[in-house]
PDB file of C-alpha atoms and ligand atoms in Angstrom:
ATOM      1  CA  MET C   1     139.721 -86.141-129.880  1.00 76.00           C
ATOM      2  CA  SER C   2     136.532 -84.301-129.122  1.00 89.00           C
ATOM      3  CA  SER C   3     134.748 -84.560-125.810  1.00 89.00           C
ATOM      4  CA  PRO C   4     131.287 -83.663-124.496  1.00 87.00           C
ATOM      5  CA  LYS C   5     132.517 -80.224-123.457  1.00 86.00           C
ATOM      6  CA  ASP C   6     132.898 -79.271-127.134  1.00 91.00           C
ATOM      7  CA  PHE C   7     129.122 -79.446-127.446  1.00 95.00           C
ATOM      8  CA  SER C   8     127.666 -78.250-124.168  1.00 96.00           C
ATOM      9  CA  GLY C   9     125.454 -75.186-124.693  1.00 97.00           C
ATOM     10  CA  ARG C  10     126.191 -75.008-128.432  1.00 97.00           C
ATOM     11  CA  ASP C  11     123.805 -74.247-131.251  1.00 98.00           C
ATOM     12  CA  ILE C  12     123.655 -76.575-134.250  1.00 98.00           C
ATOM     13  CA  VAL C  13     122.950 -74.142-137.041  1.00 98.00           C
ATOM     14  CA  SER C  14     125.345 -75.037-139.853  1.00 98.00           C
ATOM     15  CA  ALA C  15     127.192 -78.197-140.849  1.00 98.00           C
ATOM     16  CA  ARG C  16     130.174 -75.860-141.348  1.00 97.00           C
ATOM     17  CA  ASP C  17     130.435 -75.298-137.603  1.00 95.00           C
ATOM     18  CA  PHE C  18     131.659 -78.827-136.912  1.00 96.00           C
ATOM     19  CA  GLY C  19     135.098 -80.247-137.580  1.00 96.00           C
ATOM     20  CA  ARG C  20     136.114 -83.811-138.245  1.00 97.00           C
ATOM     21  CA  ASP C  21     136.854 -84.679-134.622  1.00 97.00           C
ATOM     22  CA  GLN C  22     133.473 -83.447-133.481  1.00 97.00           C
ATOM     23  CA  LEU C  23     131.632 -85.222-136.262  1.00 98.00           C
ATOM     24  CA  GLU C  24     133.471 -88.460-135.546  1.00 97.00           C
ATOM     25  CA  TYR C  25     132.647 -88.110-131.877  1.00 97.00           C
ATOM     26  CA  VAL C  26     128.941 -87.757-132.681  1.00 97.00           C
ATOM     27  CA  LEU C  27     129.035 -90.721-135.094  1.00 98.00           C
ATOM     28  CA  LYS C  28     130.865 -92.989-132.654  1.00 97.00           C
ATOM     29  CA  THR C  29     128.549 -92.065-129.776  1.00 97.00           C
ATOM     30  CA  THR C  30     125.512 -92.676-131.995  1.00 98.00           C
ATOM     31  CA  GLU C  31     126.892 -96.089-132.889  1.00 98.00           C
ATOM     32  CA  ASP C  32     127.312 -96.924-129.184  1.00 98.00           C
ATOM     33  CA  VAL C  33     123.744 -95.858-128.474  1.00 97.00           C
ATOM     34  CA  GLU C  34     122.382 -97.778-131.438  1.00 97.00           C
ATOM     35  CA  ASN C  35     124.192-100.995-130.525  1.00 96.00           C
ATOM     36  CA  GLY C  36     123.175-100.704-126.899  1.00 96.00           C
ATOM     37  CA  SER C  37     126.622-100.226-125.348  1.00 97.00           C
ATOM     38  CA  ARG C  38     125.525 -96.796-124.072  1.00 96.00           C
ATOM     39  CA  SER C  39     122.113 -95.759-122.918  1.00 96.00           C
ATOM     40  CA  LEU C  40     120.741 -92.251-122.946  1.00 97.00           C
ATOM     41  CA  ASP C  41     117.370 -93.260-121.553  1.00 97.00           C
ATOM     42  CA  GLY C  42     116.196 -90.551-119.193  1.00 97.00           C
ATOM     43  CA  ALA C  43     119.519 -88.646-119.431  1.00 98.00           C
ATOM     44  CA  GLN C  44     117.752 -85.258-119.624  1.00 98.00           C
ATOM     45  CA  SER C  45     114.636 -86.034-117.662  1.00 97.00           C
ATOM     46  CA  GLY C  46     112.581 -83.078-116.554  1.00 95.00           C
ATOM     47  CA  LYS C  47     113.864 -80.817-119.353  1.00 98.00           C
ATOM     48  CA  LEU C  48     111.668 -79.332-122.054  1.00 98.00           C
ATOM     49  CA  ALA C  49     112.279 -79.400-125.828  1.00 98.00           C
ATOM     50  CA  ALA C  50     110.402 -76.850-127.971  1.00 98.00           C
ATOM     51  CA  LEU C  51     109.960 -78.173-131.510  1.00 97.00           C
ATOM     52  CA  LEU C  52     108.977 -75.167-133.609  1.00 96.00           C
ATOM     53  CA  PHE C  53     108.306 -76.291-137.158  1.00 95.00           C
ATOM     54  CA  PHE C  54     107.150 -73.321-139.228  1.00 92.00           C
ATOM     55  CA  GLU C  55     107.302 -75.603-142.273  1.00 91.00           C
ATOM     56  CA  PRO C  56     105.497 -78.940-142.501  1.00 86.00           C
ATOM     57  CA  SER C  57     107.432 -82.012-141.457  1.00 86.00           C
ATOM     58  CA  THR C  58     106.711 -85.572-140.509  1.00 85.00           C
ATOM     59  CA  ARG C  59     109.937 -87.528-140.170  1.00 85.00           C
ATOM     60  CA  THR C  60     112.216 -84.820-138.842  1.00 93.00           C
ATOM     61  CA  TYR C  61     109.602 -83.652-136.333  1.00 95.00           C
ATOM     62  CA  SER C  62     108.812 -87.135-135.093  1.00 95.00           C
ATOM     63  CA  SER C  63     112.426 -88.212-134.887  1.00 96.00           C
ATOM     64  CA  PHE C  64     113.253 -85.187-132.713  1.00 98.00           C
ATOM     65  CA  GLN C  65     110.133 -85.849-130.656  1.00 98.00           C
ATOM     66  CA  ILE C  66     110.931 -89.526-130.068  1.00 97.00           C
ATOM     67  CA  ALA C  67     114.617 -88.702-129.421  1.00 98.00           C
ATOM     68  CA  ALA C  68     113.666 -86.064-126.819  1.00 98.00           C
ATOM     69  CA  GLU C  69     111.240 -88.464-125.160  1.00 98.00           C
ATOM     70  CA  LYS C  70     113.934 -91.136-125.047  1.00 97.00           C
ATOM     71  CA  LEU C  71     116.069 -88.662-123.102  1.00 98.00           C
ATOM     72  CA  GLY C  72     113.150 -88.299-120.685  1.00 98.00           C
ATOM     73  CA  MET C  73     112.279 -84.797-121.881  1.00 98.00           C
ATOM     74  CA  LYS C  74     108.879 -83.227-122.296  1.00 98.00           C
ATOM     75  CA  VAL C  75     108.085 -81.952-125.774  1.00 98.00           C
ATOM     76  CA  THR C  76     106.070 -78.911-126.792  1.00 97.00           C
ATOM     77  CA  GLY C  77     105.626 -76.921-130.014  1.00 94.00           C
ATOM     78  CA  PHE C  78     104.048 -77.528-133.399  1.00 93.00           C
ATOM     79  CA  ALA C  79     104.716 -79.685-136.488  1.00 91.00           C
ATOM     80  CA  GLY C  80     103.688 -77.159-139.129  1.00 87.00           C
ATOM     81  CA  PRO C  81     102.346 -73.637-139.431  1.00 80.00           C
ATOM     82  CA  SER C  82      98.696 -74.661-139.461  1.00 77.00           C
ATOM     83  CA  GLY C  83      98.619 -75.720-135.811  1.00 61.00           C
ATOM     84  CA  SER C  84     100.232 -72.560-134.485  1.00 65.00           C
ATOM     85  CA  SER C  85      99.713 -68.832-134.103  1.00 65.00           C
ATOM     86  CA  VAL C  86     102.038 -68.350-137.077  1.00 64.00           C
ATOM     87  CA  THR C  87      98.898 -68.328-139.231  1.00 60.00           C
ATOM     88  CA  LYS C  88      97.775 -65.300-137.180  1.00 62.00           C
ATOM     89  CA  GLY C  89     101.038 -63.565-138.059  1.00 63.00           C
ATOM     90  CA  GLU C  90     103.063 -64.272-134.939  1.00 71.00           C
ATOM     91  CA  THR C  91     106.750 -63.722-135.631  1.00 87.00           C
ATOM     92  CA  LEU C  92     109.612 -66.133-135.103  1.00 91.00           C
ATOM     93  CA  HIS C  93     110.994 -63.724-132.523  1.00 93.00           C
ATOM     94  CA  ASP C  94     107.823 -63.716-130.419  1.00 93.00           C
ATOM     95  CA  THR C  95     107.358 -67.460-130.706  1.00 94.00           C
ATOM     96  CA  ILE C  96     110.896 -68.088-129.399  1.00 96.00           C
ATOM     97  CA  LYS C  97     110.420 -65.615-126.555  1.00 96.00           C
ATOM     98  CA  MET C  98     107.131 -67.194-125.578  1.00 95.00           C
ATOM     99  CA  PHE C  99     108.489 -70.741-125.451  1.00 97.00           C
ATOM    100  CA  GLU C 100     111.540 -69.466-123.597  1.00 97.00           C
ATOM    101  CA  GLY C 101     109.133 -68.130-120.989  1.00 96.00           C
ATOM    102  CA  TYR C 102     107.519 -71.565-120.804  1.00 96.00           C
ATOM    103  CA  GLY C 103     110.917 -72.922-119.787  1.00 97.00           C
ATOM    104  CA  ALA C 104     112.180 -74.520-123.023  1.00 98.00           C
ATOM    105  CA  ASP C 105     115.716 -75.857-122.507  1.00 98.00           C
ATOM    106  CA  VAL C 106     116.391 -76.448-126.203  1.00 98.00           C
ATOM    107  CA  PHE C 107     114.796 -75.225-129.430  1.00 98.00           C
ATOM    108  CA  VAL C 108     114.495 -77.217-132.630  1.00 98.00           C
ATOM    109  CA  VAL C 109     113.527 -74.839-135.437  1.00 97.00           C
ATOM    110  CA  ARG C 110     112.455 -75.467-139.028  1.00 96.00           C
ATOM    111  CA  HIS C 111     111.633 -72.497-141.204  1.00 94.00           C
ATOM    112  CA  SER C 112     111.250 -71.671-144.884  1.00 91.00           C
ATOM    113  CA  LYS C 113     113.512 -68.596-144.641  1.00 91.00           C
ATOM    114  CA  MET C 114     117.244 -69.059-144.840  1.00 90.00           C
ATOM    115  CA  GLY C 115     119.043 -67.798-141.756  1.00 93.00           C
ATOM    116  CA  ALA C 116     115.989 -68.357-139.522  1.00 94.00           C
ATOM    117  CA  ALA C 117     117.803 -70.739-137.180  1.00 96.00           C
ATOM    118  CA  ARG C 118     120.762 -68.374-136.814  1.00 96.00           C
ATOM    119  CA  PHE C 119     118.318 -65.558-136.075  1.00 95.00           C
ATOM    120  CA  ALA C 120     116.574 -67.744-133.465  1.00 96.00           C
ATOM    121  CA  SER C 121     119.925 -68.503-131.849  1.00 97.00           C
ATOM    122  CA  GLU C 122     120.536 -64.783-131.457  1.00 96.00           C
ATOM    123  CA  ILE C 123     117.186 -64.280-129.731  1.00 95.00           C
ATOM    124  CA  THR C 124     117.632 -66.931-127.059  1.00 97.00           C
ATOM    125  CA  GLY C 125     120.509 -68.037-124.896  1.00 96.00           C
ATOM    126  CA  ARG C 126     119.226 -71.622-124.960  1.00 97.00           C
ATOM    127  CA  PRO C 127     120.699 -73.933-127.609  1.00 98.00           C
ATOM    128  CA  VAL C 128     119.025 -73.917-131.020  1.00 98.00           C
ATOM    129  CA  ILE C 129     119.087 -76.820-133.461  1.00 98.00           C
ATOM    130  CA  ASN C 130     118.446 -76.011-137.097  1.00 98.00           C
ATOM    131  CA  ALA C 131     116.013 -78.618-138.459  1.00 98.00           C
ATOM    132  CA  GLY C 132     116.116 -77.035-141.947  1.00 97.00           C
ATOM    133  CA  ASP C 133     116.109 -73.403-143.028  1.00 94.00           C
ATOM    134  CA  GLY C 134     115.061 -72.532-146.560  1.00 92.00           C
ATOM    135  CA  SER C 135     117.368 -73.971-149.217  1.00 91.00           C
ATOM    136  CA  ARG C 136     120.416 -73.476-147.090  1.00 92.00           C
ATOM    137  CA  GLU C 137     121.156 -75.934-144.299  1.00 97.00           C
ATOM    138  CA  HIS C 138     119.935 -79.036-142.495  1.00 98.00           C
ATOM    139  CA  PRO C 139     122.917 -79.974-140.342  1.00 98.00           C
ATOM    140  CA  THR C 140     121.432 -82.864-138.332  1.00 98.00           C
ATOM    141  CA  GLN C 141     120.349 -84.484-141.602  1.00 98.00           C
ATOM    142  CA  ALA C 142     123.941 -84.159-142.856  1.00 98.00           C
ATOM    143  CA  MET C 143     125.216 -85.865-139.715  1.00 98.00           C
ATOM    144  CA  LEU C 144     122.752 -88.713-140.074  1.00 98.00           C
ATOM    145  CA  ASP C 145     123.756 -89.013-143.729  1.00 98.00           C
ATOM    146  CA  LEU C 146     127.399 -89.359-142.657  1.00 98.00           C
ATOM    147  CA  TYR C 147     126.314 -91.918-140.094  1.00 98.00           C
ATOM    148  CA  ALA C 148     124.527 -93.948-142.777  1.00 98.00           C
ATOM    149  CA  ILE C 149     127.565 -93.830-145.078  1.00 98.00           C
ATOM    150  CA  ARG C 150     129.903 -94.902-142.284  1.00 98.00           C
ATOM    151  CA  LYS C 151     127.537 -97.684-141.316  1.00 98.00           C
ATOM    152  CA  ALA C 152     127.518 -99.085-144.858  1.00 98.00           C
ATOM    153  CA  PHE C 153     131.258 -98.852-145.538  1.00 98.00           C
ATOM    154  CA  GLY C 154     132.856 -98.680-142.078  1.00 98.00           C
ATOM    155  CA  ARG C 155     134.529 -95.432-143.216  1.00 98.00           C
ATOM    156  CA  ILE C 156     133.934 -92.234-145.127  1.00 98.00           C
ATOM    157  CA  ASP C 157     137.435 -91.541-146.423  1.00 98.00           C
ATOM    158  CA  GLY C 158     138.224 -92.788-149.884  1.00 98.00           C
ATOM    159  CA  LEU C 159     134.626 -92.916-151.108  1.00 98.00           C
ATOM    160  CA  LYS C 160     133.226 -91.499-154.326  1.00 98.00           C
ATOM    161  CA  ILE C 161     129.973 -89.781-153.580  1.00 98.00           C
ATOM    162  CA  GLY C 162     127.400 -88.648-156.136  1.00 98.00           C
ATOM    163  CA  MET C 163     124.633 -86.216-155.241  1.00 98.00           C
ATOM    164  CA  LEU C 164     121.739 -86.204-157.669  1.00 97.00           C
ATOM    165  CA  GLY C 165     118.677 -84.065-158.057  1.00 95.00           C
ATOM    166  CA  ASP C 166     117.730 -80.616-156.897  1.00 95.00           C
ATOM    167  CA  LEU C 167     121.056 -79.497-155.500  1.00 97.00           C
ATOM    168  CA  ARG C 168     120.283 -75.804-155.913  1.00 95.00           C
ATOM    169  CA  TYR C 169     117.178 -75.581-153.738  1.00 95.00           C
ATOM    170  CA  GLY C 170     117.724 -78.632-151.524  1.00 96.00           C
ATOM    171  CA  ARG C 171     119.247 -77.924-148.129  1.00 97.00           C
ATOM    172  CA  THR C 172     120.257 -81.492-147.337  1.00 98.00           C
ATOM    173  CA  SER C 173     122.783 -81.739-150.177  1.00 98.00           C
ATOM    174  CA  SER C 174     124.543 -78.488-149.290  1.00 98.00           C
ATOM    175  CA  SER C 175     124.783 -79.407-145.612  1.00 98.00           C
ATOM    176  CA  LEU C 176     126.048 -82.863-146.564  1.00 98.00           C
ATOM    177  CA  ALA C 177     128.669 -81.353-148.883  1.00 98.00           C
ATOM    178  CA  TYR C 178     129.888 -79.139-146.016  1.00 98.00           C
ATOM    179  CA  ALA C 179     130.033 -82.102-143.619  1.00 98.00           C
ATOM    180  CA  LEU C 180     131.831 -84.302-146.196  1.00 98.00           C
ATOM    181  CA  SER C 181     134.449 -81.607-146.722  1.00 98.00           C
ATOM    182  CA  ASN C 182     136.090 -82.861-143.500  1.00 98.00           C
ATOM    183  CA  PHE C 183     136.828 -86.209-145.132  1.00 98.00           C
ATOM    184  CA  ASP C 184     138.917 -87.427-148.017  1.00 98.00           C
ATOM    185  CA  VAL C 185     136.121 -87.956-150.545  1.00 98.00           C
ATOM    186  CA  GLU C 186     135.387 -87.169-154.183  1.00 98.00           C
ATOM    187  CA  ILE C 187     132.034 -85.523-154.789  1.00 98.00           C
ATOM    188  CA  THR C 188     130.147 -85.478-158.087  1.00 98.00           C
ATOM    189  CA  PHE C 189     127.137 -83.163-158.320  1.00 98.00           C
ATOM    190  CA  ILE C 190     124.723 -84.610-160.867  1.00 97.00           C
ATOM    191  CA  ALA C 191     121.943 -82.271-161.959  1.00 95.00           C
ATOM    192  CA  PRO C 192     120.645 -80.309-164.923  1.00 91.00           C
ATOM    193  CA  GLY C 193     122.102 -76.795-165.057  1.00 92.00           C
ATOM    194  CA  ALA C 194     119.075 -75.136-163.458  1.00 90.00           C
ATOM    195  CA  LEU C 195     119.316 -77.394-160.417  1.00 93.00           C
ATOM    196  CA  GLN C 196     123.107 -77.577-160.061  1.00 96.00           C
ATOM    197  CA  MET C 197     124.858 -77.016-156.751  1.00 98.00           C
ATOM    198  CA  ARG C 198     125.149 -73.394-155.668  1.00 97.00           C
ATOM    199  CA  ASN C 199     128.467 -71.629-156.153  1.00 96.00           C
ATOM    200  CA  GLU C 200     128.772 -70.729-152.489  1.00 96.00           C
ATOM    201  CA  VAL C 201     129.021 -74.472-151.768  1.00 98.00           C
ATOM    202  CA  THR C 202     131.446 -75.366-154.555  1.00 98.00           C
ATOM    203  CA  ARG C 203     133.628 -72.376-153.610  1.00 98.00           C
ATOM    204  CA  PHE C 204     133.713 -73.641-150.026  1.00 98.00           C
ATOM    205  CA  LEU C 205     134.757 -77.108-151.228  1.00 98.00           C
ATOM    206  CA  GLY C 206     137.395 -75.551-153.467  1.00 98.00           C
ATOM    207  CA  LYS C 207     138.888 -73.651-150.541  1.00 98.00           C
ATOM    208  CA  LYS C 208     139.008 -76.832-148.471  1.00 97.00           C
ATOM    209  CA  GLY C 209     140.692 -78.720-151.317  1.00 98.00           C
ATOM    210  CA  VAL C 210     137.866 -81.238-151.785  1.00 98.00           C
ATOM    211  CA  THR C 211     137.817 -82.904-155.209  1.00 98.00           C
ATOM    212  CA  HIS C 212     134.447 -82.182-156.810  1.00 98.00           C
ATOM    213  CA  ARG C 213     132.895 -81.875-160.244  1.00 98.00           C
ATOM    214  CA  LYS C 214     129.576 -81.250-161.924  1.00 97.00           C
ATOM    215  CA  GLU C 215     127.847 -83.624-164.335  1.00 96.00           C
ATOM    216  CA  SER C 216     124.471 -83.445-165.988  1.00 94.00           C
ATOM    217  CA  GLU C 217     123.763 -87.161-166.447  1.00 93.00           C
ATOM    218  CA  LEU C 218     123.856 -90.016-163.960  1.00 95.00           C
ATOM    219  CA  ARG C 219     124.629 -92.406-166.821  1.00 91.00           C
ATOM    220  CA  ALA C 220     128.052 -90.838-167.315  1.00 90.00           C
ATOM    221  CA  VAL C 221     129.205 -91.505-163.748  1.00 96.00           C
ATOM    222  CA  ALA C 222     127.024 -94.256-162.211  1.00 96.00           C
ATOM    223  CA  ARG C 223     129.687 -96.953-162.511  1.00 97.00           C
ATOM    224  CA  ASP C 224     132.256 -94.982-160.494  1.00 97.00           C
ATOM    225  CA  LEU C 225     130.170 -94.216-157.437  1.00 98.00           C
ATOM    226  CA  ASP C 226     130.169 -95.778-153.971  1.00 98.00           C
ATOM    227  CA  VAL C 227     127.271 -93.662-152.746  1.00 98.00           C
ATOM    228  CA  LEU C 228     124.426 -92.062-154.695  1.00 98.00           C
ATOM    229  CA  TYR C 229     122.540 -89.446-152.677  1.00 98.00           C
ATOM    230  CA  VAL C 230     119.225 -88.792-154.415  1.00 98.00           C
ATOM    231  CA  THR C 231     117.084 -85.743-153.649  1.00 97.00           C
ATOM    232  CA  ARG C 232     113.600 -84.584-154.532  1.00 95.00           C
ATOM    233  CA  ILE C 233     112.865 -81.519-156.657  1.00 92.00           C
ATOM    234  CA  GLN C 234     112.010 -78.852-154.095  1.00 90.00           C
ATOM    235  CA  LYS C 235     108.847 -77.717-155.838  1.00 89.00           C
ATOM    236  CA  GLU C 236     107.920 -75.340-153.002  1.00 87.00           C
ATOM    237  CA  ARG C 237     111.226 -73.479-153.284  1.00 87.00           C
ATOM    238  CA  ILE C 238     111.548 -73.061-157.045  1.00 86.00           C
ATOM    239  CA  PRO C 239     110.553 -69.425-157.512  1.00 82.00           C
ATOM    240  CA  ASP C 240     109.104 -69.726-161.014  1.00 83.00           C
ATOM    241  CA  PRO C 241     106.445 -72.373-161.908  1.00 83.00           C
ATOM    242  CA  THR C 242     107.655 -72.491-165.513  1.00 84.00           C
ATOM    243  CA  GLU C 243     111.123 -73.397-164.208  1.00 78.00           C
ATOM    244  CA  PHE C 244     109.524 -76.218-162.212  1.00 82.00           C
ATOM    245  CA  ALA C 245     107.658 -77.454-165.283  1.00 83.00           C
ATOM    246  CA  LYS C 246     110.976 -77.647-167.171  1.00 80.00           C
ATOM    247  CA  VAL C 247     112.702 -79.849-164.584  1.00 80.00           C
ATOM    248  CA  LYS C 248     109.770 -81.915-163.316  1.00 82.00           C
ATOM    249  CA  GLY C 249     110.249 -85.620-164.002  1.00 79.00           C
ATOM    250  CA  LEU C 250     113.699 -84.998-165.486  1.00 82.00           C
ATOM    251  CA  TYR C 251     115.381 -87.796-163.605  1.00 88.00           C
ATOM    252  CA  GLU C 252     114.400 -91.063-162.011  1.00 93.00           C
ATOM    253  CA  VAL C 253     116.717 -93.494-160.287  1.00 97.00           C
ATOM    254  CA  ASN C 254     115.470 -96.958-161.182  1.00 96.00           C
ATOM    255  CA  LEU C 255     117.111-100.320-161.878  1.00 97.00           C
ATOM    256  CA  GLU C 256     117.819 -99.349-165.473  1.00 95.00           C
ATOM    257  CA  ALA C 257     119.645 -96.189-164.347  1.00 95.00           C
ATOM    258  CA  LEU C 258     121.719 -98.319-161.949  1.00 96.00           C
ATOM    259  CA  ARG C 259     122.532-101.012-164.515  1.00 96.00           C
ATOM    260  CA  GLU C 260     126.256-100.236-164.543  1.00 96.00           C
ATOM    261  CA  ALA C 261     126.561 -99.376-160.865  1.00 97.00           C
ATOM    262  CA  LYS C 262     128.976-101.227-158.577  1.00 98.00           C
ATOM    263  CA  PRO C 263     127.245-104.057-156.701  1.00 98.00           C
ATOM    264  CA  THR C 264     128.379-102.356-153.479  1.00 98.00           C
ATOM    265  CA  LEU C 265     126.741 -98.995-154.349  1.00 98.00           C
ATOM    266  CA  LYS C 266     124.507 -97.562-151.643  1.00 98.00           C
ATOM    267  CA  VAL C 267     121.619 -95.281-152.569  1.00 98.00           C
ATOM    268  CA  LEU C 268     120.683 -92.688-149.953  1.00 98.00           C
ATOM    269  CA  HIS C 269     117.755 -90.280-149.892  1.00 98.00           C
ATOM    270  CA  PRO C 270     116.757 -87.860-147.136  1.00 97.00           C
ATOM    271  CA  LEU C 271     113.088 -88.614-147.890  1.00 96.00           C
ATOM    272  CA  PRO C 272     110.310 -87.868-148.657  1.00 94.00           C
ATOM    273  CA  ARG C 273     110.600 -89.183-152.203  1.00 95.00           C
ATOM    274  CA  VAL C 274     108.226 -88.301-154.973  1.00 93.00           C
ATOM    275  CA  ASP C 275     109.080 -89.806-158.368  1.00 92.00           C
ATOM    276  CA  GLU C 276     112.878 -89.457-158.464  1.00 95.00           C
ATOM    277  CA  LEU C 277     113.572 -92.816-156.808  1.00 97.00           C
ATOM    278  CA  ALA C 278     111.639 -95.854-158.023  1.00 97.00           C
ATOM    279  CA  THR C 279     110.245 -98.250-155.415  1.00 98.00           C
ATOM    280  CA  GLU C 280     111.755-101.158-157.388  1.00 98.00           C
ATOM    281  CA  VAL C 281     115.117-100.118-155.883  1.00 98.00           C
ATOM    282  CA  ASP C 282     113.756-100.789-152.364  1.00 98.00           C
ATOM    283  CA  ASP C 283     114.217-104.545-152.632  1.00 96.00           C
ATOM    284  CA  THR C 284     117.829-104.383-153.786  1.00 98.00           C
ATOM    285  CA  SER C 285     121.080-104.212-151.846  1.00 98.00           C
ATOM    286  CA  TYR C 286     121.480-100.632-153.132  1.00 98.00           C
ATOM    287  CA  ALA C 287     118.664 -99.354-150.918  1.00 98.00           C
ATOM    288  CA  HIS C 288     120.060 -97.766-147.775  1.00 98.00           C
ATOM    289  CA  TYR C 289     117.545 -94.959-147.228  1.00 98.00           C
ATOM    290  CA  PHE C 290     115.387 -96.577-144.578  1.00 97.00           C
ATOM    291  CA  VAL C 291     118.480 -97.571-142.583  1.00 98.00           C
ATOM    292  CA  GLN C 292     119.625 -93.967-143.085  1.00 98.00           C
ATOM    293  CA  ALA C 293     116.356 -92.559-141.711  1.00 96.00           C
ATOM    294  CA  ALA C 294     116.371 -94.910-138.712  1.00 96.00           C
ATOM    295  CA  GLY C 295     119.803 -93.640-137.661  1.00 97.00           C
ATOM    296  CA  GLY C 296     118.333 -90.157-137.262  1.00 97.00           C
ATOM    297  CA  LEU C 297     116.742 -91.115-133.993  1.00 97.00           C
ATOM    298  CA  PRO C 298     119.792 -92.150-131.940  1.00 98.00           C
ATOM    299  CA  LEU C 299     121.832 -89.407-133.609  1.00 98.00           C
ATOM    300  CA  ARG C 300     119.388 -86.671-132.641  1.00 98.00           C
ATOM    301  CA  ALA C 301     119.181 -88.049-129.098  1.00 98.00           C
ATOM    302  CA  VAL C 302     122.988 -87.935-128.878  1.00 98.00           C
ATOM    303  CA  LEU C 303     123.123 -84.366-130.174  1.00 98.00           C
ATOM    304  CA  MET C 304     120.415 -83.063-127.850  1.00 98.00           C
ATOM    305  CA  ASN C 305     122.027 -84.808-124.911  1.00 98.00           C
ATOM    306  CA  LEU C 306     125.437 -83.343-125.741  1.00 97.00           C
ATOM    307  CA  ILE C 307     124.285 -79.759-126.159  1.00 97.00           C
ATOM    308  CA  LEU C 308     122.284 -80.030-122.945  1.00 97.00           C
ATOM    309  CA  GLY C 309     125.498 -80.876-121.150  1.00 94.00           C
ATOM    310  CA  GLY C 310     125.104 -84.653-121.006  1.00 89.00           C
ATOM    311  CA  SER C 311     128.297 -86.518-120.278  1.00 76.00           C
ATOM    312  CA  ASN C 312     127.816 -89.286-122.835  1.00 59.00           C
TER     313      ASN C 312
HETATM  314  C1  NCD M   1     114.335 -82.890-146.331  1.00 75.86           C
HETATM  315  C2  NCD M   1     114.102 -81.436-145.969  1.00 75.86           C
HETATM  316  O1  NCD M   1     113.128 -81.117-145.277  1.00 75.86           O
HETATM  317  O2  NCD M   1     114.939 -80.650-146.353  1.00 75.86           O
HETATM  318  N1  NCD M   1     113.590 -83.785-145.600  1.00 75.86           N
HETATM  319  C3  NCD M   1     114.056 -84.211-144.393  1.00 75.86           C
HETATM  320  O3  NCD M   1     114.306 -83.462-143.491  1.00 75.86           O
HETATM  321  N2  NCD M   1     114.282 -85.529-144.281  1.00 75.86           N
HETATM  322  C4  NCD M   1     114.314 -83.163-147.773  1.00 75.86           C
HETATM  323  C5  NCD M   1     113.139 -82.766-148.593  1.00 75.86           C
HETATM  324  O4  NCD M   1     112.153 -82.211-148.098  1.00 75.86           O
HETATM  325  O5  NCD M   1     113.202 -83.036-149.798  1.00 75.86           O
END
């Protein structure tokens, strides 16, 4: 079983860096914090979190901010490029160095370039949390997705999980696939060819012996799924506007699309949604995305506390 020492001083850059024991430890600790049997209030008081979001964000930024404040930390940084010197051309390197000089104890970095968080972790000796880099990884989102799945079913093993949408350019689905590879699950990637899951991810799953397949239509598989993870088309990352025009509006999860789904199906979405998930689903027992988002707060508090050497 994992213990706090497995986390102290670590970076959280890729969902691939964490094994089953460590993930289960994070999930269990998050559950304890959420149900009130453990408290992290003030556990890191006096420390400073630098939230450096080179790409716009609302929920991820605020959940890290509230989580850090819950730990008693001070928060500095910026929630998008417009409020920072990035618009003047300041580099990631210089920004990290500057906030290091201001005494940041932990960095939370979001960036449009893949590998940015790894690069940041090489610049500073303080722990770096990847809050999303390009189309590649979003490991804390993957952990909160696991937490939401476990909360709904009491387990992760044995579930059939569908991921739908822009799997090629979305970073949440690849990180989630990596995290799920530690469990006994079946994954179905549902997307039109142009948006299908990247080979580097399916190769990884193949090597780990995870059952997975690709489908183009939700209709063909909806009735088999326990979890449907819906994602938005990542308009800002699709290199060619004519490619975007071809896939725009191609899928929408609504009650009609879920007609044959199991009554116990849970629909997840990392949010924000655009038009791929109809609001009519919100009032059904399928909707699990707001519960999912809420879990991000205790989970991020647990992670920051652990990497800062907290004993909980
Ligand atoms: C996601 C992201 O930024 O990758 N959002 C999030 O962190 N909850 C998903 C998205 O933007 O579509």
